[in-house]
PDB file of C-alpha atoms in Angstrom:
ATOM      1  CA  MET M   1     113.800 105.427  76.069  1.00 34.00           C
ATOM      2  CA  VAL M   2     111.912 106.624  79.119  1.00 42.00           C
ATOM      3  CA  THR M   3     111.072 110.317  79.059  1.00 42.00           C
ATOM      4  CA  THR M   4     109.963 112.684  81.787  1.00 42.00           C
ATOM      5  CA  ALA M   5     106.300 112.123  80.937  1.00 43.00           C
ATOM      6  CA  ASP M   6     106.116 108.620  79.586  1.00 54.00           C
ATOM      7  CA  PRO M   7     104.107 106.602  82.110  1.00 57.00           C
ATOM      8  CA  GLY M   8     102.270 104.617  79.458  1.00 49.00           C
ATOM      9  CA  ALA M   9      98.624 104.868  78.475  1.00 54.00           C
ATOM     10  CA  SER M  10      95.905 103.774  80.889  1.00 65.00           C
ATOM     11  CA  ARG M  11      98.197 101.775  83.138  1.00 79.00           C
ATOM     12  CA  THR M  12      97.546 100.795  86.722  1.00 85.00           C
ATOM     13  CA  SER M  13     100.013 101.930  89.351  1.00 91.00           C
ATOM     14  CA  VAL M  14     102.264  99.174  90.635  1.00 91.00           C
ATOM     15  CA  TRP M  15     100.947 100.023  94.120  1.00 91.00           C
ATOM     16  CA  LEU M  16      97.370  99.245  93.048  1.00 89.00           C
ATOM     17  CA  ALA M  17      97.935  96.238  90.796  1.00 80.00           C
ATOM     18  CA  PRO M  18      97.991  92.710  92.248  1.00 75.00           C
ATOM     19  CA  ARG M  19     101.505  91.627  93.170  1.00 66.00           C
ATOM     20  CA  HIS M  20     103.192  90.206  90.088  1.00 51.00           C
ATOM     21  CA  SER M  21     104.021  86.520  90.293  1.00 49.00           C
ATOM     22  CA  ALA M  22     104.967  83.852  87.816  1.00 47.00           C
ATOM     23  CA  PRO M  23     102.460  81.089  86.979  1.00 43.00           C
ATOM     24  CA  ALA M  24     102.780  78.275  89.484  1.00 42.00           C
ATOM     25  CA  ARG M  25     103.664  75.718  86.846  1.00 38.00           C
ATOM     26  CA  ARG M  26     106.653  77.804  85.719  1.00 45.00           C
ATOM     27  CA  ARG M  27     107.724  79.350  89.017  1.00 48.00           C
ATOM     28  CA  SER M  28     110.605  76.923  89.338  1.00 49.00           C
ATOM     29  CA  GLU M  29     112.000  78.303  86.080  1.00 55.00           C
ATOM     30  CA  ALA M  30     112.415  81.825  87.518  1.00 59.00           C
ATOM     31  CA  PRO M  31     116.038  83.038  87.536  1.00 63.00           C
ATOM     32  CA  SER M  32     117.796  82.428  90.840  1.00 64.00           C
ATOM     33  CA  GLY M  33     119.324  85.222  92.868  1.00 79.00           C
ATOM     34  CA  LEU M  34     116.759  87.815  91.817  1.00 88.00           C
ATOM     35  CA  ASP M  35     113.870  89.372  93.691  1.00 90.00           C
ATOM     36  CA  ARG M  36     111.920  92.581  93.396  1.00 92.00           C
ATOM     37  CA  ASP M  37     113.905  94.303  96.145  1.00 94.00           C
ATOM     38  CA  ARG M  38     117.263  93.593  94.510  1.00 95.00           C
ATOM     39  CA  ILE M  39     115.966  94.713  91.112  1.00 96.00           C
ATOM     40  CA  THR M  40     114.588  97.937  92.602  1.00 97.00           C
ATOM     41  CA  GLY M  41     117.918  98.732  94.248  1.00 97.00           C
ATOM     42  CA  ALA M  42     119.740  98.142  90.968  1.00 97.00           C
ATOM     43  CA  THR M  43     117.247 100.422  89.219  1.00 98.00           C
ATOM     44  CA  VAL M  44     118.020 103.254  91.640  1.00 98.00           C
ATOM     45  CA  ARG M  45     121.761 102.807  91.116  1.00 98.00           C
ATOM     46  CA  LEU M  46     121.402 102.758  87.321  1.00 98.00           C
ATOM     47  CA  LEU M  47     119.245 105.890  87.332  1.00 98.00           C
ATOM     48  CA  ASP M  48     121.784 107.640  89.553  1.00 97.00           C
ATOM     49  CA  ALA M  49     124.663 106.617  87.302  1.00 97.00           C
ATOM     50  CA  GLU M  50     123.181 107.120  83.836  1.00 96.00           C
ATOM     51  CA  GLY M  51     120.030 109.182  84.225  1.00 96.00           C
ATOM     52  CA  LEU M  52     116.416 108.693  83.301  1.00 96.00           C
ATOM     53  CA  ALA M  53     116.833 109.167  79.541  1.00 96.00           C
ATOM     54  CA  ARG M  54     119.268 106.246  79.269  1.00 96.00           C
ATOM     55  CA  PHE M  55     117.320 103.842  81.452  1.00 97.00           C
ATOM     56  CA  SER M  56     116.200 100.608  79.811  1.00 97.00           C
ATOM     57  CA  MET M  57     115.382  97.109  80.937  1.00 96.00           C
ATOM     58  CA  ARG M  58     118.249  95.840  78.785  1.00 96.00           C
ATOM     59  CA  ARG M  59     120.784  98.049  80.564  1.00 97.00           C
ATOM     60  CA  LEU M  60     119.364  97.084  83.947  1.00 97.00           C
ATOM     61  CA  ALA M  61     119.514  93.381  83.130  1.00 95.00           C
ATOM     62  CA  ALA M  62     123.107  93.680  81.907  1.00 95.00           C
ATOM     63  CA  GLY M  63     124.101  95.237  85.215  1.00 94.00           C
ATOM     64  CA  LEU M  64     122.476  92.368  87.082  1.00 93.00           C
ATOM     65  CA  GLY M  65     124.021  89.748  84.802  1.00 92.00           C
ATOM     66  CA  VAL M  66     120.670  88.385  83.602  1.00 91.00           C
ATOM     67  CA  THR M  67     118.547  88.615  80.475  1.00 91.00           C
ATOM     68  CA  ALA M  68     116.024  91.421  80.101  1.00 91.00           C
ATOM     69  CA  MET M  69     113.201  88.893  80.034  1.00 90.00           C
ATOM     70  CA  SER M  70     114.253  87.650  83.470  1.00 90.00           C
ATOM     71  CA  LEU M  71     113.115  90.933  84.990  1.00 92.00           C
ATOM     72  CA  TYR M  72     109.542  90.352  83.891  1.00 90.00           C
ATOM     73  CA  TRP M  73     109.204  87.514  86.363  1.00 88.00           C
ATOM     74  CA  TYR M  74     109.076  90.236  89.030  1.00 90.00           C
ATOM     75  CA  VAL M  75     107.497  93.270  87.374  1.00 90.00           C
ATOM     76  CA  ASP M  76     105.107  93.686  84.477  1.00 90.00           C
ATOM     77  CA  THR M  77     106.635  96.795  82.877  1.00 93.00           C
ATOM     78  CA  LYS M  78     109.574  99.184  83.119  1.00 95.00           C
ATOM     79  CA  HIS M  79     107.120 101.758  84.488  1.00 95.00           C
ATOM     80  CA  ASP M  80     106.454  99.494  87.468  1.00 95.00           C
ATOM     81  CA  LEU M  81     110.179  99.516  88.188  1.00 96.00           C
ATOM     82  CA  LEU M  82     110.385 103.279  87.904  1.00 97.00           C
ATOM     83  CA  GLU M  83     107.524 103.651  90.392  1.00 97.00           C
ATOM     84  CA  LEU M  84     109.259 101.257  92.765  1.00 97.00           C
ATOM     85  CA  ALA M  85     112.553 103.128  92.395  1.00 98.00           C
ATOM     86  CA  LEU M  86     110.806 106.450  93.018  1.00 97.00           C
ATOM     87  CA  ASP M  87     109.383 105.261  96.313  1.00 97.00           C
ATOM     88  CA  ARG M  88     112.689 103.639  97.287  1.00 97.00           C
ATOM     89  CA  ALA M  89     114.428 106.999  96.854  1.00 97.00           C
ATOM     90  CA  LEU M  90     111.741 108.808  98.861  1.00 96.00           C
ATOM     91  CA  GLY M  91     112.488 106.371 101.670  1.00 96.00           C
ATOM     92  CA  GLU M  92     115.886 108.066 102.085  1.00 95.00           C
ATOM     93  CA  LEU M  93     114.211 111.310 103.156  1.00 94.00           C
ATOM     94  CA  PRO M  94     114.536 111.987 106.910  1.00 91.00           C
ATOM     95  CA  LEU M  95     111.077 112.701 108.297  1.00 89.00           C
ATOM     96  CA  PRO M  96     110.258 114.824 111.350  1.00 82.00           C
ATOM     97  CA  ARG M  97     110.182 112.753 114.499  1.00 64.00           C
ATOM     98  CA  SER M  98     106.531 113.573 115.082  1.00 49.00           C
ATOM     99  CA  ALA M  99     105.559 111.578 111.969  1.00 43.00           C
ATOM    100  CA  PRO M 100     105.744 107.786 111.560  1.00 43.00           C
ATOM    101  CA  ALA M 101     108.681 106.931 109.327  1.00 45.00           C
ATOM    102  CA  ASP M 102     110.302 103.859 107.871  1.00 50.00           C
ATOM    103  CA  PRO M 103     112.534 102.464 110.658  1.00 52.00           C
ATOM    104  CA  ALA M 104     115.286 102.036 108.060  1.00 55.00           C
ATOM    105  CA  ALA M 105     115.193 105.718 107.094  1.00 53.00           C
ATOM    106  CA  PRO M 106     117.664 108.075 108.788  1.00 54.00           C
ATOM    107  CA  PRO M 107     116.057 110.126 111.563  1.00 54.00           C
ATOM    108  CA  ALA M 108     115.680 113.837 111.014  1.00 51.00           C
ATOM    109  CA  PRO M 109     117.585 116.088 113.416  1.00 52.00           C
ATOM    110  CA  PRO M 110     115.426 117.452 116.236  1.00 50.00           C
ATOM    111  CA  GLN M 111     113.815 120.834 115.522  1.00 55.00           C
ATOM    112  CA  ASP M 112     111.736 123.136 117.688  1.00 69.00           C
ATOM    113  CA  GLY M 113     108.211 123.868 116.513  1.00 90.00           C
ATOM    114  CA  TRP M 114     106.515 123.268 113.215  1.00 94.00           C
ATOM    115  CA  THR M 115     108.583 125.927 111.444  1.00 95.00           C
ATOM    116  CA  GLY M 116     111.826 124.167 112.283  1.00 94.00           C
ATOM    117  CA  ARG M 117     110.418 120.791 111.272  1.00 94.00           C
ATOM    118  CA  LEU M 118     109.135 122.220 107.991  1.00 95.00           C
ATOM    119  CA  ARG M 119     112.538 123.734 107.229  1.00 94.00           C
ATOM    120  CA  SER M 120     114.174 120.401 107.941  1.00 93.00           C
ATOM    121  CA  LEU M 121     111.701 118.542 105.719  1.00 94.00           C
ATOM    122  CA  ALA M 122     112.046 121.038 102.861  1.00 93.00           C
ATOM    123  CA  CYS M 123     115.841 121.084 102.963  1.00 92.00           C
ATOM    124  CA  GLY M 124     115.962 117.298 103.131  1.00 93.00           C
ATOM    125  CA  TYR M 125     113.689 117.033 100.106  1.00 93.00           C
ATOM    126  CA  ARG M 126     115.865 119.501  98.199  1.00 92.00           C
ATOM    127  CA  ARG M 127     118.957 117.410  98.947  1.00 92.00           C
ATOM    128  CA  LEU M 128     117.148 114.265  97.844  1.00 93.00           C
ATOM    129  CA  LEU M 129     116.252 115.832  94.499  1.00 91.00           C
ATOM    130  CA  ALA M 130     119.840 116.969  93.985  1.00 90.00           C
ATOM    131  CA  GLU M 131     121.188 113.496  94.780  1.00 93.00           C
ATOM    132  CA  HIS M 132     118.608 111.770  92.562  1.00 95.00           C
ATOM    133  CA  PRO M 133     117.774 114.168  89.689  1.00 92.00           C
ATOM    134  CA  TRP M 134     115.411 111.604  88.141  1.00 94.00           C
ATOM    135  CA  VAL M 135     113.059 111.763  91.137  1.00 94.00           C
ATOM    136  CA  ALA M 136     111.527 115.124  90.167  1.00 91.00           C
ATOM    137  CA  PRO M 137     110.340 114.088  86.677  1.00 92.00           C
ATOM    138  CA  LEU M 138     109.069 110.746  87.957  1.00 94.00           C
ATOM    139  CA  THR M 139     107.137 112.519  90.701  1.00 92.00           C
ATOM    140  CA  ALA M 140     105.396 114.502  87.969  1.00 89.00           C
ATOM    141  CA  ALA M 141     104.790 111.452  85.768  1.00 91.00           C
ATOM    142  CA  TYR M 142     103.559 108.881  88.288  1.00 93.00           C
ATOM    143  CA  PRO M 143     101.120 108.857  91.206  1.00 89.00           C
ATOM    144  CA  ASN M 144     102.915 109.202  94.524  1.00 88.00           C
ATOM    145  CA  ILE M 145     101.093 106.525  96.493  1.00 93.00           C
ATOM    146  CA  GLY M 146     103.862 104.180  97.603  1.00 95.00           C
ATOM    147  CA  PRO M 147     104.506 103.623 101.325  1.00 96.00           C
ATOM    148  CA  HIS M 148     107.310 106.184 101.559  1.00 96.00           C
ATOM    149  CA  ALA M 149     105.341 108.772  99.607  1.00 95.00           C
ATOM    150  CA  ARG M 150     102.429 108.277 102.008  1.00 95.00           C
ATOM    151  CA  ALA M 151     104.785 108.624 104.985  1.00 95.00           C
ATOM    152  CA  PHE M 152     106.088 111.861 103.503  1.00 94.00           C
ATOM    153  CA  ASP M 153     102.586 113.283 103.119  1.00 93.00           C
ATOM    154  CA  SER M 154     101.696 112.113 106.621  1.00 93.00           C
ATOM    155  CA  ALA M 155     104.696 114.027 107.953  1.00 92.00           C
ATOM    156  CA  LEU M 156     103.543 117.139 106.133  1.00 93.00           C
ATOM    157  CA  GLN M 157      99.993 116.752 107.420  1.00 93.00           C
ATOM    158  CA  ARG M 158     101.236 116.496 110.994  1.00 92.00           C
ATOM    159  CA  LEU M 159     103.313 119.623 110.530  1.00 92.00           C
ATOM    160  CA  LEU M 160     100.238 121.468 109.328  1.00 94.00           C
ATOM    161  CA  ASP M 161      98.246 120.158 112.292  1.00 93.00           C
ATOM    162  CA  ALA M 162     100.682 122.053 114.501  1.00 94.00           C
ATOM    163  CA  THR M 163      99.970 125.365 112.725  1.00 95.00           C
ATOM    164  CA  GLY M 164      96.396 125.398 114.006  1.00 94.00           C
ATOM    165  CA  LEU M 165      95.033 126.167 110.529  1.00 95.00           C
ATOM    166  CA  ALA M 166      91.743 124.619 109.491  1.00 94.00           C
ATOM    167  CA  GLY M 167      89.363 124.509 106.562  1.00 94.00           C
ATOM    168  CA  ALA M 168      90.295 126.372 103.394  1.00 94.00           C
ATOM    169  CA  CYS M 169      93.397 127.884 105.001  1.00 95.00           C
ATOM    170  CA  ARG M 170      94.684 124.460 105.946  1.00 95.00           C
ATOM    171  CA  THR M 171      93.977 123.154 102.434  1.00 95.00           C
ATOM    172  CA  GLY M 172      95.733 126.141 100.899  1.00 95.00           C
ATOM    173  CA  ALA M 173      98.774 125.723 103.129  1.00 96.00           C
ATOM    174  CA  HIS M 174      99.059 122.061 102.190  1.00 96.00           C
ATOM    175  CA  LEU M 175      98.820 122.902  98.504  1.00 95.00           C
ATOM    176  CA  ALA M 176     101.367 125.713  98.806  1.00 95.00           C
ATOM    177  CA  VAL M 177     103.918 123.573 100.628  1.00 95.00           C
ATOM    178  CA  SER M 178     103.417 120.579  98.328  1.00 92.00           C
ATOM    179  CA  GLN M 179     103.824 122.648  95.190  1.00 90.00           C
ATOM    180  CA  PHE M 180     106.844 124.453  96.636  1.00 91.00           C
ATOM    181  CA  LEU M 181     108.588 121.190  97.484  1.00 88.00           C
ATOM    182  CA  HIS M 182     107.798 119.458  94.208  1.00 83.00           C
ATOM    183  CA  GLY M 183     108.314 122.585  92.139  1.00 78.00           C
ATOM    184  CA  CYS M 184     111.785 123.188  93.495  1.00 70.00           C
ATOM    185  CA  GLY M 185     112.849 119.912  91.882  1.00 61.00           C
ATOM    186  CA  GLY M 186     113.353 121.492  88.507  1.00 59.00           C
ATOM    187  CA  VAL M 187     115.862 123.992  89.886  1.00 57.00           C
ATOM    188  CA  ALA M 188     117.307 122.043  92.809  1.00 51.00           C
ATOM    189  CA  ARG M 189     120.724 121.782  91.155  1.00 56.00           C
ATOM    190  CA  ARG M 190     120.788 125.394  89.880  1.00 65.00           C
ATOM    191  CA  ALA M 191     119.132 127.716  92.382  1.00 72.00           C
ATOM    192  CA  PRO M 192     121.601 129.129  94.932  1.00 83.00           C
ATOM    193  CA  ASP M 193     121.060 128.002  98.498  1.00 84.00           C
ATOM    194  CA  GLY M 194     120.297 131.578  99.526  1.00 88.00           C
ATOM    195  CA  ASP M 195     117.468 131.876  97.000  1.00 88.00           C
ATOM    196  CA  PHE M 196     115.953 128.620  98.162  1.00 89.00           C
ATOM    197  CA  ALA M 197     116.200 129.662 101.822  1.00 91.00           C
ATOM    198  CA  LEU M 198     114.585 133.021 101.074  1.00 93.00           C
ATOM    199  CA  ALA M 199     111.714 131.385  99.187  1.00 92.00           C
ATOM    200  CA  LEU M 200     111.196 128.999 102.100  1.00 94.00           C
ATOM    201  CA  ASP M 201     111.210 131.938 104.534  1.00 96.00           C
ATOM    202  CA  VAL M 202     108.469 133.650 102.514  1.00 96.00           C
ATOM    203  CA  LEU M 203     106.384 130.479 102.434  1.00 96.00           C
ATOM    204  CA  ILE M 204     106.685 129.941 106.192  1.00 97.00           C
ATOM    205  CA  ALA M 205     105.964 133.605 106.912  1.00 97.00           C
ATOM    206  CA  GLY M 206     102.777 133.364 104.874  1.00 97.00           C
ATOM    207  CA  ILE M 207     101.588 130.313 106.818  1.00 97.00           C
ATOM    208  CA  GLU M 208     102.470 132.003 110.115  1.00 96.00           C
ATOM    209  CA  ALA M 209     100.497 135.110 109.092  1.00 96.00           C
ATOM    210  CA  LYS M 210      97.460 133.014 108.244  1.00 94.00           C
ATOM    211  CA  ALA M 211      97.738 131.119 111.517  1.00 93.00           C
ATOM    212  CA  ALA M 212      98.031 134.383 113.509  1.00 93.00           C
ATOM    213  CA  ALA M 213      94.957 135.826 111.783  1.00 89.00           C
ATOM    214  CA  ARG M 214      92.690 132.887 112.490  1.00 79.00           C
ATOM    215  CA  PRO M 215      89.847 133.434 114.992  1.00 77.00           C
ATOM    216  CA  GLY M 216      90.951 132.772 118.539  1.00 70.00           C
ATOM    217  CA  ALA M 217      94.666 132.935 117.711  1.00 66.00           C
TER     218      ALA M 217
END
């Protein structure tokens, strides 16, 4: 069983390890109709349907109509698949138009100013966590260095560029926003919308106050 903090000991992230491939002499024996993309999509659907605690390679293979060992032609461990599924889900998050995004991802609605774009990003992330409850614990358990995770952080960095903050204030704002977004995952399905909106208002007001107090503002 995969738990909320079970990434395995001393493992290398799937995004840093060499791409898994079968030995050339046996590549022709690989099961037909499978590839890493299809397996990742099935992993997301299984996690959505049954949750993180019930995820297993055996259940995933049964849903695909193959043996569990067939999956290891394309990934080394179940943790690799969970990392891939995590980044696949993050790819559903609409990013502000000022940041480079996956062309396949839905565009975020236009917003005026960095405050509007930050609200849009935060609310979109909250919806993502509610739709995929397994994303929050995986975000805590694994490094977030896949392409969609990097696009997400790039979007946040560009938002903070627009605040005019620099140095320690800029670093603090980035930390505050990141922890707010990731921290809200544990209560995304319980906290009333009004409480979330109020907390976001306080966060934005704090950043605005810091930006207004900077020299030359």
